Amino acid sequence: MDTAPKHIAILGSTGSIGTQTLDVVKAHPKELSVEVLTANTNADLLIKQAIEFNPNAVVIVDESHYQKVKEALTPFDIKVFAGQESLNQVVQMSTVDIVVTAMVGYSGLLPTIKAIEAHKNIALANKETLVVAGDLITQLIQENQVFITPVDSEHSAIFQCLSGEPNKIEKIILTASGGPFRGKTTNELKQVTLAQALKHPNWNMGAKITIDSATMMNKGLEVIEAKWLFGVTNQQIEVVVHPQSIIHSMVQFTDGSIKAQMGLPDMKLPIQYALSFPDRWKSDFPRLDFNLYSNLTFEQPNLSTFRCLALAYVALEKGGNMPAIVNAANEIAVAAFLKEKIGFLEIPTIIERAMNGMWFVPKPTYQDYVATDNETRKLAQSLIK
Ligand code: MN3
């Protein structure tokens, strides 16, 4: 094993993935060292993390908290920056080896591009980056010869199944828990509350992704993410609902053999592998006891009830800027649902209307993606009344 620790920048260190990444760092002080921490608005936690992990620099994106963070960290010789633009600069610092992209949504796109351009390896937790601009990102990764390791548990599972495997993929089988509303009818979904949608049966995650799991848009975004990460066609990706979340995903090869990666649902495992790759580090995570799981079950996703997943498939087929439209409309609709401004079933309705209302660009440039995101947000917002 390398004696020098890997220097990491964590974008979104105060969120669910960010705090769990710091738990992994704490367990592996010889292997990992924190170079940069960034947070959107949670200044108090960012200060606490900075004092504990002593990074070179921190960024508080919300500039109104700059003074507070600056004053708190002055005695510790930690550089403090503020604003969205600072994210694009800190990811390029010469001392950073790996950037963990753990922020939420479209805001992850530009910092990820800047990091790749500066030849940083990416531990990708921000799936929206690949959903919005998968073609641009994969092209940049090749041009700059950097590594991208997936943090998303399903994609980590596929990545692990492919490790040391020289053969071609026949099919990727993405598993889905089905979320808290698995088995419910459309009529029953009309009545569901925010509190019910926020109660995921297996995974403890941030608010946005938890709602995406309840609508199954999360699985739709993950299908698009898988296409770009593993270079497969749309027809080579299948979704199967597996409510126990023990098999995190599978790869089928051309001889019909299937490899699965299993474990208890704990995000720290895929986070750690994204940072330890190609090594595996010892961990004290709880182990899977098969005696407690006598039933592993599988079923088809219901596309007529979970329309978000069906809409994501449409976007995948259509390509171009359509996944970016779906992503932006979904971010606006989920934010409105989290504020209880719309009902659960209005989420797919708003996304579908945005898909029909926006202009289509078959081969988008970066500027096209920015314009698509902006205009889709405005359109989706106008549909929320
Ligand atoms: Mn996932």
PDB file of N, CA, C and O and ligand atoms in Angstrom, residues 127 151-155 174-175 203 205 209 213 218-219 222 225 248 267, ligand 1:
ATOM      1  N   LYS A 127     -24.863  12.108  -8.879  1.00  0.00           N
ATOM      2  CA  LYS A 127     -25.254  11.432 -10.118  1.00  0.00           C
ATOM      3  C   LYS A 127     -25.814  12.401 -11.139  1.00  0.00           C
ATOM      4  O   LYS A 127     -25.740  12.168 -12.348  1.00  0.00           O
ATOM      5  N   VAL A 151     -19.667   6.373  -6.263  1.00  0.00           N
ATOM      6  CA  VAL A 151     -20.035   6.264  -4.848  1.00  0.00           C
ATOM      7  C   VAL A 151     -21.432   5.672  -4.712  1.00  0.00           C
ATOM      8  O   VAL A 151     -21.733   4.967  -3.759  1.00  0.00           O
ATOM      9  N   ASP A 152     -22.292   5.941  -5.688  1.00  0.00           N
ATOM     10  CA  ASP A 152     -23.649   5.411  -5.677  1.00  0.00           C
ATOM     11  C   ASP A 152     -23.565   3.891  -5.481  1.00  0.00           C
ATOM     12  O   ASP A 152     -22.778   3.211  -6.148  1.00  0.00           O
ATOM     13  N   SER A 153     -24.349   3.336  -4.552  1.00  0.00           N
ATOM     14  CA  SER A 153     -24.150   1.939  -4.147  1.00  0.00           C
ATOM     15  C   SER A 153     -24.348   0.957  -5.307  1.00  0.00           C
ATOM     16  O   SER A 153     -23.597  -0.020  -5.414  1.00  0.00           O
ATOM     17  N   GLU A 154     -25.335   1.230  -6.161  1.00  0.00           N
ATOM     18  CA  GLU A 154     -25.587   0.317  -7.292  1.00  0.00           C
ATOM     19  C   GLU A 154     -24.402   0.323  -8.256  1.00  0.00           C
ATOM     20  O   GLU A 154     -23.976  -0.711  -8.758  1.00  0.00           O
ATOM     21  N   HIS A 155     -23.906   1.521  -8.522  1.00  0.00           N
ATOM     22  CA  HIS A 155     -22.819   1.653  -9.499  1.00  0.00           C
ATOM     23  C   HIS A 155     -21.506   1.153  -8.915  1.00  0.00           C
ATOM     24  O   HIS A 155     -20.669   0.614  -9.626  1.00  0.00           O
ATOM     25  N   LEU A 174     -29.707  -3.376 -12.460  1.00  0.00           N
ATOM     26  CA  LEU A 174     -29.708  -2.409 -11.367  1.00  0.00           C
ATOM     27  C   LEU A 174     -30.805  -2.797 -10.395  1.00  0.00           C
ATOM     28  O   LEU A 174     -31.969  -2.931 -10.795  1.00  0.00           O
ATOM     29  N   THR A 175     -30.467  -2.950  -9.136  1.00  0.00           N
ATOM     30  CA  THR A 175     -31.515  -3.253  -8.166  1.00  0.00           C
ATOM     31  C   THR A 175     -32.072  -1.965  -7.565  1.00  0.00           C
ATOM     32  O   THR A 175     -31.376  -0.955  -7.462  1.00  0.00           O
ATOM     33  N   TRP A 203     -32.503   2.813   3.442  1.00  0.00           N
ATOM     34  CA  TRP A 203     -31.352   3.702   3.364  1.00  0.00           C
ATOM     35  C   TRP A 203     -31.622   5.002   4.103  1.00  0.00           C
ATOM     36  O   TRP A 203     -32.715   5.555   4.036  1.00  0.00           O
ATOM     37  N   MET A 205     -30.664   8.728   3.946  1.00  0.00           N
ATOM     38  CA  MET A 205     -30.051   9.609   2.938  1.00  0.00           C
ATOM     39  C   MET A 205     -30.582  11.031   3.090  1.00  0.00           C
ATOM     40  O   MET A 205     -31.451  11.305   3.908  1.00  0.00           O
ATOM     41  N   ILE A 209     -32.733  12.987  -2.385  1.00  0.00           N
ATOM     42  CA  ILE A 209     -32.617  11.615  -2.912  1.00  0.00           C
ATOM     43  C   ILE A 209     -33.666  10.696  -2.269  1.00  0.00           C
ATOM     44  O   ILE A 209     -34.120   9.735  -2.893  1.00  0.00           O
ATOM     45  N   SER A 213     -36.228   8.524  -4.350  1.00  0.00           N
ATOM     46  CA  SER A 213     -36.411   7.077  -4.159  1.00  0.00           C
ATOM     47  C   SER A 213     -37.886   6.730  -4.041  1.00  0.00           C
ATOM     48  O   SER A 213     -38.333   5.703  -4.552  1.00  0.00           O
ATOM     49  N   ASN A 218     -35.139   8.304  -8.702  1.00  0.00           N
ATOM     50  CA  ASN A 218     -33.744   7.982  -8.387  1.00  0.00           C
ATOM     51  C   ASN A 218     -33.242   6.838  -9.265  1.00  0.00           C
ATOM     52  O   ASN A 218     -32.136   6.887  -9.792  1.00  0.00           O
ATOM     53  N   LYS A 219     -34.085   5.813  -9.438  1.00  0.00           N
ATOM     54  CA  LYS A 219     -33.639   4.673 -10.266  1.00  0.00           C
ATOM     55  C   LYS A 219     -33.525   5.097 -11.720  1.00  0.00           C
ATOM     56  O   LYS A 219     -32.623   4.656 -12.436  1.00  0.00           O
ATOM     57  N   GLU A 222     -30.363   6.798 -12.088  1.00  0.00           N
ATOM     58  CA  GLU A 222     -29.267   5.826 -11.985  1.00  0.00           C
ATOM     59  C   GLU A 222     -29.094   5.007 -13.263  1.00  0.00           C
ATOM     60  O   GLU A 222     -27.984   4.589 -13.588  1.00  0.00           O
ATOM     61  N   GLU A 225     -27.132   7.288 -15.338  1.00  0.00           N
ATOM     62  CA  GLU A 225     -25.772   7.308 -14.771  1.00  0.00           C
ATOM     63  C   GLU A 225     -24.994   6.054 -15.207  1.00  0.00           C
ATOM     64  O   GLU A 225     -23.823   6.133 -15.605  1.00  0.00           O
ATOM     65  N   HIS A 248     -26.671  -5.231  -4.304  1.00  0.00           N
ATOM     66  CA  HIS A 248     -26.648  -3.803  -4.643  1.00  0.00           C
ATOM     67  C   HIS A 248     -26.665  -3.553  -6.139  1.00  0.00           C
ATOM     68  O   HIS A 248     -26.874  -2.405  -6.547  1.00  0.00           O
ATOM     69  N   MET A 267     -23.944   3.179   3.225  1.00  0.00           N
ATOM     70  CA  MET A 267     -23.243   3.966   2.211  1.00  0.00           C
ATOM     71  C   MET A 267     -21.740   4.054   2.470  1.00  0.00           C
ATOM     72  O   MET A 267     -20.974   4.353   1.561  1.00  0.00           O
TER      73      MET A 267
HETATM   74 MN   MN3 B   1     -28.223   4.512  -5.450  1.00  0.00          MN
END
